[in-house]
mmCIF file of C-alpha atoms in Angstrom:
data_model
loop_
_atom_site.group_PDB
_atom_site.id
_atom_site.type_symbol
_atom_site.label_atom_id
_atom_site.label_comp_id
_atom_site.label_asym_id
_atom_site.label_seq_id
_atom_site.Cartn_x
_atom_site.Cartn_y
_atom_site.Cartn_z
ATOM 1 C CA LYS O 138 51.257 58.281 88.054
ATOM 2 C CA GLU O 139 53.668 55.425 88.526
ATOM 3 C CA ALA O 140 51.096 53.591 90.661
ATOM 4 C CA ASP O 141 48.417 53.967 87.974
ATOM 5 C CA ALA O 142 50.754 52.710 85.265
ATOM 6 C CA ASN O 143 52.076 49.831 87.322
ATOM 7 C CA PRO O 144 49.746 48.567 90.064
ATOM 8 C CA SER O 145 52.562 46.536 91.570
ATOM 9 C CA CYS O 146 54.294 49.795 92.527
ATOM 10 C CA ALA O 147 51.248 51.261 94.260
ATOM 11 C CA GLY O 148 52.293 50.040 97.673
ATOM 12 C CA MET O 149 55.778 51.469 97.352
ATOM 13 C CA CYS O 150 54.434 54.813 96.149
ATOM 14 C CA ARG O 151 52.087 55.016 99.120
ATOM 15 C CA VAL O 152 54.999 54.349 101.448
ATOM 16 C CA LEU O 153 57.080 57.072 99.785
ATOM 17 C CA GLY O 154 54.159 59.495 100.018
ATOM 18 C CA ASP O 155 53.752 58.806 103.706
ATOM 19 C CA LEU O 156 57.482 59.264 104.257
ATOM 20 C CA MET O 157 57.473 62.617 102.464
ATOM 21 C CA ARG O 158 54.616 63.824 104.647
ATOM 22 C CA THR O 159 56.279 62.686 107.844
ATOM 23 C CA MET O 160 59.876 63.508 106.863
ATOM 24 C CA PRO O 161 60.154 66.986 105.263
ATOM 25 C CA ILE O 162 63.811 66.370 104.500
ATOM 26 C CA LEU O 163 62.793 64.071 101.662
ATOM 27 C CA SER O 164 60.629 66.770 100.107
ATOM 28 C CA ILE O 165 63.481 69.236 100.404
ATOM 29 C CA MET O 166 65.894 66.808 98.777
ATOM 30 C CA LEU O 167 63.421 66.396 95.926
ATOM 31 C CA GLY O 168 63.509 70.157 95.344
ATOM 32 C CA ASP O 169 60.159 71.058 96.903
ATOM 33 C CA GLU O 170 60.498 74.814 97.499
ATOM 34 C CA ALA O 171 57.340 74.981 99.607
ATOM 35 C CA ALA O 172 58.758 72.362 101.973
ATOM 36 C CA LEU O 173 62.012 74.271 102.144
ATOM 37 C CA LEU O 174 60.220 77.512 102.986
ATOM 38 C CA GLU O 175 58.399 75.772 105.822
ATOM 39 C CA GLN O 176 61.802 75.254 107.435
ATOM 40 C CA LYS O 177 62.786 78.881 106.916
ATOM 41 C CA GLU O 178 63.454 79.448 110.609
ATOM 42 C CA LEU O 179 66.368 77.007 110.355
ATOM 43 C CA LEU O 180 68.015 79.258 107.766
ATOM 44 C CA SER O 181 69.537 82.485 109.022
ATOM 45 C CA ASN O 182 69.252 84.430 105.757
ATOM 46 C CA TRP O 183 68.077 84.299 102.174
ATOM 47 C CA TYR O 184 71.393 83.329 100.613
ATOM 48 C CA HIS O 185 71.496 80.197 102.763
ATOM 49 C CA PHE O 186 68.048 79.511 101.350
ATOM 50 C CA LEU O 187 69.408 80.166 97.853
ATOM 51 C CA VAL O 188 72.265 77.680 98.256
ATOM 52 C CA THR O 189 69.962 74.977 99.622
ATOM 53 C CA ARG O 190 67.396 75.617 96.917
ATOM 54 C CA LEU O 191 69.911 75.348 94.096
ATOM 55 C CA LEU O 192 71.637 72.330 95.609
ATOM 56 C CA TYR O 193 68.473 70.236 95.467
ATOM 57 C CA SER O 194 66.569 71.782 92.564
ATOM 58 C CA ASN O 195 69.173 72.993 90.075
ATOM 59 C CA PRO O 196 72.747 72.083 91.068
ATOM 60 C CA THR O 197 74.059 72.773 87.552
ATOM 61 C CA VAL O 198 72.696 76.308 87.318
ATOM 62 C CA LYS O 199 74.553 78.538 84.872
ATOM 63 C CA PRO O 200 76.292 81.644 86.221
ATOM 64 C CA ILE O 201 74.205 83.876 83.975
ATOM 65 C CA ASP O 202 71.034 82.621 85.705
ATOM 66 C CA LEU O 203 72.263 83.145 89.265
ATOM 67 C CA HIS O 204 70.812 86.638 89.457
ATOM 68 C CA PHE O 205 67.287 85.430 88.722
ATOM 69 C CA TYR O 206 67.483 82.687 91.344
ATOM 70 C CA ALA O 207 68.994 85.120 93.840
ATOM 71 C CA GLN O 208 66.256 87.702 93.312
ATOM 72 C CA SER O 209 63.454 85.145 93.582
ATOM 73 C CA SER O 210 65.055 83.584 96.672
ATOM 74 C CA LEU O 211 65.294 87.003 98.295
ATOM 75 C CA ASP O 212 61.644 87.741 97.549
ATOM 76 C CA MET O 213 60.485 84.308 98.724
ATOM 77 C CA PHE O 214 62.528 84.410 101.920
ATOM 78 C CA LEU O 215 61.569 87.937 102.958
ATOM 79 C CA GLY O 216 57.987 87.499 101.807
ATOM 80 C CA GLY O 217 57.398 91.245 101.841
ATOM 81 C CA GLU O 218 57.821 91.320 105.616
ATOM 82 C CA SER O 219 61.042 93.341 105.585
ATOM 83 C CA SER O 220 63.245 95.356 103.264
ATOM 84 C CA PRO O 221 66.609 94.193 101.918
ATOM 85 C CA GLU O 222 69.655 95.064 104.006
ATOM 86 C CA PRO O 223 72.727 96.840 102.557
ATOM 87 C CA LEU O 224 74.538 93.491 102.410
ATOM 88 C CA ASP O 225 71.666 92.114 100.329
ATOM 89 C CA ASN O 226 72.170 94.872 97.759
ATOM 90 C CA ILE O 227 75.896 94.121 97.615
ATOM 91 C CA LEU O 228 75.257 90.411 97.041
ATOM 92 C CA MET O 229 72.620 91.078 94.394
ATOM 93 C CA ALA O 230 75.063 93.292 92.496
ATOM 94 C CA ALA O 231 77.681 90.533 92.793
ATOM 95 C CA PHE O 232 75.252 87.942 91.394
ATOM 96 C CA GLU O 233 74.703 90.301 88.458
ATOM 97 C CA PHE O 234 78.495 90.463 87.970
ATOM 98 C CA ASP O 235 78.222 94.253 88.120
ATOM 99 C CA ILE O 236 81.585 95.137 89.652
ATOM 100 C CA HIS O 237 81.055 98.887 89.658
ATOM 101 C CA GLN O 238 77.719 98.487 91.433
ATOM 102 C CA VAL O 239 79.350 96.235 94.037
ATOM 103 C CA ILE O 240 81.946 98.930 94.702
ATOM 104 C CA LYS O 241 79.247 101.596 94.884
ATOM 105 C CA GLU O 242 77.083 99.607 97.309
ATOM 106 C CA CYS O 243 80.101 98.810 99.497
ATOM 107 C CA SER O 244 81.061 102.481 99.571
ATOM 108 C CA ILE O 245 77.583 103.343 100.819
ATOM 109 C CA ALA O 246 77.192 100.509 103.312
ATOM 110 C CA LEU O 247 80.625 100.187 104.923
ATOM 111 C CA SER O 248 81.972 102.541 107.564
ATOM 112 C CA ASN O 249 85.418 103.077 105.995
ATOM 113 C CA TRP O 250 87.293 102.708 102.716
ATOM 114 C CA TRP O 251 89.442 99.690 103.661
ATOM 115 C CA PHE O 252 87.444 96.966 101.905
ATOM 116 C CA VAL O 253 86.497 99.055 98.882
ATOM 117 C CA ALA O 254 90.046 100.306 98.306
ATOM 118 C CA HIS O 255 91.622 96.858 98.539
ATOM 119 C CA LEU O 256 88.905 95.158 96.480
ATOM 120 C CA THR O 257 89.294 97.729 93.709
ATOM 121 C CA ASP O 258 93.071 97.417 93.833
ATOM 122 C CA LEU O 259 92.879 93.618 93.482
ATOM 123 C CA LEU O 260 90.393 93.828 90.619
ATOM 124 C CA ASP O 261 92.549 96.381 88.850
ATOM 125 C CA HIS O 262 95.670 94.231 89.172
ATOM 126 C CA CYS O 263 93.716 91.252 87.822
ATOM 127 C CA ARG O 264 92.568 93.421 84.907
ATOM 128 C CA LEU O 265 88.950 92.761 85.816
ATOM 129 C CA LEU O 266 88.081 96.380 86.458
ATOM 130 C CA GLN O 267 87.486 98.590 83.465
ATOM 131 C CA SER O 268 88.614 101.736 85.224
ATOM 132 C CA HIS O 269 87.507 105.010 83.776
ATOM 133 C CA ASN O 270 89.145 108.349 84.427
ATOM 134 C CA LEU O 271 87.311 110.548 86.879
ATOM 135 C CA TYR O 272 86.758 114.230 86.307
ATOM 136 C CA PHE O 273 89.957 115.237 88.117
ATOM 137 C CA GLY O 274 92.225 112.916 86.127
ATOM 138 C CA SER O 275 92.545 109.904 88.425
ATOM 139 C CA ASN O 276 91.000 106.464 87.967
ATOM 140 C CA MET O 277 88.688 104.667 90.383
ATOM 141 C CA ARG O 278 91.445 102.563 91.935
ATOM 142 C CA GLU O 279 93.609 105.569 92.713
ATOM 143 C CA PHE O 280 90.676 107.638 93.936
ATOM 144 C CA LEU O 281 89.700 105.000 96.504
ATOM 145 C CA LEU O 282 93.299 104.477 97.619
ATOM 146 C CA LEU O 283 93.664 108.233 98.086
ATOM 147 C CA GLU O 284 90.508 108.336 100.190
ATOM 148 C CA TYR O 285 91.684 105.456 102.356
ATOM 149 C CA ALA O 286 95.155 106.957 102.789
ATOM 150 C CA SER O 287 93.626 110.303 103.763
ATOM 151 C CA GLY O 288 91.606 108.533 106.443
ATOM 152 C CA LEU O 289 94.755 106.897 107.799
ATOM 153 C CA PHE O 290 96.460 110.283 108.071
ATOM 154 C CA ALA O 291 93.683 111.434 110.383
ATOM 155 C CA HIS O 292 94.681 108.718 112.879
ATOM 156 C CA HIS O 293 97.389 109.551 115.408
ATOM 157 C CA SER O 294 99.308 106.288 114.954
ATOM 158 C CA LEU O 295 98.331 104.996 111.490
ATOM 159 C CA TRP O 296 99.424 107.991 109.444
ATOM 160 C CA GLN O 297 102.711 106.279 108.487
ATOM 161 C CA LEU O 298 100.725 103.540 106.711
ATOM 162 C CA GLY O 299 98.989 106.237 104.713
ATOM 163 C CA VAL O 300 102.367 107.246 103.283
ATOM 164 C CA ASP O 301 102.776 103.815 101.671
ATOM 165 C CA TYR O 302 99.319 103.997 100.099
ATOM 166 C CA PHE O 303 100.073 107.420 98.633
ATOM 167 C CA ASP O 304 103.252 105.958 97.126
ATOM 168 C CA TYR O 305 101.133 103.550 95.069
ATOM 169 C CA CYS O 306 99.078 106.349 93.510
ATOM 170 C CA PRO O 307 101.077 107.458 90.452
ATOM 171 C CA GLU O 308 98.875 110.368 89.396
ATOM 172 C CA LEU O 309 97.997 112.302 92.545
ATOM 173 C CA GLY O 310 99.781 110.379 95.281
ATOM 174 C CA ARG O 311 102.785 112.663 95.696
ATOM 175 C CA VAL O 312 100.744 115.862 95.655
ATOM 176 C CA SER O 313 98.337 114.440 98.225
ATOM 177 C CA LEU O 314 101.216 113.263 100.410
ATOM 178 C CA GLU O 315 102.796 116.723 100.355
ATOM 179 C CA LEU O 316 99.525 118.317 101.441
ATOM 180 C CA HIS O 317 98.969 115.835 104.261
ATOM 181 C CA ILE O 318 102.581 115.969 105.468
ATOM 182 C CA GLU O 319 102.249 119.700 106.027
ATOM 183 C CA ARG O 320 99.253 119.140 108.316
ATOM 184 C CA ILE O 321 100.915 116.638 110.650
ATOM 185 C CA PRO O 322 101.322 118.177 114.116
ATOM 186 C CA LEU O 323 104.977 117.914 115.122
ATOM 187 C CA ASN O 324 104.296 117.362 118.807
ATOM 188 C CA THR O 325 107.640 115.750 119.578
ATOM 189 C CA GLU O 326 111.074 115.829 118.027
ATOM 190 C CA GLN O 327 110.906 112.059 117.518
ATOM 191 C CA LYS O 328 107.773 112.419 115.411
ATOM 192 C CA ALA O 329 109.334 115.308 113.533
ATOM 193 C CA LEU O 330 112.348 113.142 112.702
ATOM 194 C CA LYS O 331 110.036 110.437 111.325
ATOM 195 C CA VAL O 332 108.280 112.954 109.104
ATOM 196 C CA LEU O 333 111.605 114.410 108.048
ATOM 197 C CA ARG O 334 112.967 110.991 107.090
ATOM 198 C CA ILE O 335 109.875 110.295 104.986
ATOM 199 C CA CYS O 336 110.319 113.588 103.150
ATOM 200 C CA GLU O 337 114.035 113.082 102.574
ATOM 201 C CA GLN O 338 113.492 109.569 101.200
ATOM 202 C CA ARG O 339 111.078 111.004 98.642
ATOM 203 C CA GLN O 340 113.168 114.100 97.877
ATOM 204 C CA MET O 341 110.458 116.460 99.084
ATOM 205 C CA THR O 342 112.823 119.414 99.411
ATOM 206 C CA GLU O 343 110.322 122.113 100.329
ATOM 207 C CA GLN O 344 108.754 120.004 103.058
ATOM 208 C CA VAL O 345 112.201 119.184 104.484
ATOM 209 C CA LYS O 346 113.032 122.895 104.700
ATOM 210 C CA SER O 347 109.684 123.693 106.279
ATOM 211 C CA ILE O 348 110.045 121.026 108.974
ATOM 212 C CA CYS O 349 113.610 122.056 109.780
ATOM 213 C CA LYS O 350 112.528 125.691 110.121
ATOM 214 C CA ILE O 351 109.706 124.735 112.474
ATOM 215 C CA LEU O 352 112.073 122.712 114.650
ATOM 216 C CA ALA O 353 114.659 125.501 114.592
ATOM 217 C CA MET O 354 112.078 128.040 115.762
ATOM 218 C CA LYS O 355 110.957 125.744 118.575
ATOM 219 C CA ALA O 356 114.571 125.318 119.660
ATOM 220 C CA VAL O 357 115.115 129.094 119.715
ATOM 221 C CA ARG O 358 112.003 129.598 121.832
ATOM 222 C CA ASN O 359 113.364 127.024 124.281
ATOM 223 C CA ASN O 360 116.783 128.736 124.230
ATOM 224 C CA ARG O 361 118.450 125.666 122.697
ATOM 225 C CA LEU O 362 120.695 127.591 120.351
ATOM 226 C CA GLY O 363 122.873 124.648 119.337
ATOM 227 C CA SER O 364 119.852 122.633 118.208
ATOM 228 C CA ALA O 365 118.399 125.683 116.464
ATOM 229 C CA LEU O 366 121.637 126.220 114.555
ATOM 230 C CA SER O 367 121.767 122.562 113.515
ATOM 231 C CA TRP O 368 118.208 122.663 112.157
ATOM 232 C CA SER O 369 118.759 125.945 110.314
ATOM 233 C CA ILE O 370 121.892 124.509 108.668
ATOM 234 C CA ARG O 371 119.980 121.366 107.713
ATOM 235 C CA ALA O 372 117.275 123.554 106.184
ATOM 236 C CA LYS O 373 119.954 125.619 104.398
ATOM 237 C CA ASP O 374 118.194 128.713 105.706
ATOM 238 C CA ALA O 375 120.813 131.456 105.647
ATOM 239 C CA ALA O 376 118.538 134.081 107.211
ATOM 240 C CA PHE O 377 117.639 131.940 110.196
ATOM 241 C CA ALA O 378 121.241 130.778 110.602
ATOM 242 C CA THR O 379 122.231 134.447 110.767
ATOM 243 C CA LEU O 380 119.584 135.072 113.436
ATOM 244 C CA VAL O 381 120.845 132.181 115.561
ATOM 245 C CA SER O 382 124.451 133.329 115.084
ATOM 246 C CA ASP O 383 123.482 136.740 116.438
ATOM 247 C CA ARG O 384 122.004 135.051 119.494
ATOM 248 C CA PHE O 385 125.256 133.137 119.979
ATOM 249 C CA LEU O 386 127.267 136.367 119.777
ATOM 250 C CA ARG O 387 124.925 138.106 122.198
ATOM 251 C CA ASP O 388 125.272 135.273 124.692
ATOM 252 C CA TYR O 389 129.047 135.363 124.273
ATOM 253 C CA CYS O 390 129.098 139.080 125.017
ATOM 254 C CA GLU O 391 127.008 138.517 128.147
ATOM 255 C CA ARG O 392 128.731 135.368 129.465
ATOM 256 C CA GLY O 393 132.164 135.446 127.890
ATOM 257 C CA CYS O 394 131.850 131.902 126.495
ATOM 258 C CA PHE O 395 129.920 129.874 123.932
ATOM 259 C CA SER O 396 127.225 127.491 125.124
ATOM 260 C CA ASP O 397 127.759 124.968 122.282
ATOM 261 C CA LEU O 398 131.436 125.271 121.483
ATOM 262 C CA ASP O 399 131.744 121.709 120.133
ATOM 263 C CA LEU O 400 129.083 122.396 117.538
ATOM 264 C CA ILE O 401 130.693 125.647 116.459
ATOM 265 C CA ASP O 402 134.139 124.038 116.218
ATOM 266 C CA ASN O 403 132.816 121.309 113.919
ATOM 267 C CA LEU O 404 130.676 123.297 111.514
ATOM 268 C CA GLY O 405 133.015 122.570 108.608
ATOM 269 C CA SER O 406 131.782 123.838 105.253
ATOM 270 C CA ALA O 407 128.391 124.648 106.801
ATOM 271 C CA MET O 408 129.900 127.865 108.162
ATOM 272 C CA MET O 409 129.756 129.278 104.631
ATOM 273 C CA LEU O 410 125.954 129.334 104.782
ATOM 274 C CA SER O 411 126.000 132.945 106.014
ATOM 275 C CA ASP O 412 128.613 135.644 106.682
ATOM 276 C CA ARG O 413 127.611 135.908 110.332
ATOM 277 C CA LEU O 414 128.011 132.177 110.798
ATOM 278 C CA THR O 415 131.451 132.326 109.183
ATOM 279 C CA PHE O 416 132.441 135.121 111.561
ATOM 280 C CA LEU O 417 131.149 133.088 114.489
#
């Protein structure tokens, strides 16, 4: 058109036309989508194609129009040869600014709750997530944190991290923590002490008593009467303290001496826990 209007420019236009045919980069820079698609093998995925397309054809695109460009770029790039991947669905939901759909797609596609839980937590703290209460009374943020924390408790070494996540769930965090604490296998006394410290810090009285009773019973089975008595006193379990005191008296009758005399001498006010312990 320029050559027809101004014959003096005809030569220059012919040169530019030849350059565009021999140098596809010029066509791409002029926003020629067909030329860009011809170089598709140089782009690893459709969103790289989208960025390049917008850079040269519509660099000032409005956010509200991103979804339409993203969808058309996906269709053009795939060309009906393959189906969208899970990541494609996540990105499409993001281009639509549909936060709940992004969370849903991530929950389906990803192998664990780490990303979804932390993304939701960040969005909630930024007040960008219009959380709605779920049918059991929690909101979406807390629900996902609870799920992630539950997964951590299933791991032999990451369960302590799960405790911190439960602490940040105001509605159901404590109840969930109590349920999971009771399921932790107390394989060693060191692990039991860790669990016990967690319970004491959070004033979980029933769980403290339960753990102390379990450790006291293990000590009795291993004939460690001093340890059993200490755990029963810590649990404030008068009945079990009486049982251990009877074992002490039986051993004294058989041997003529106490096996843990230092402990017995330093019971202090704990001896008032049961009559048998006071007698001992």
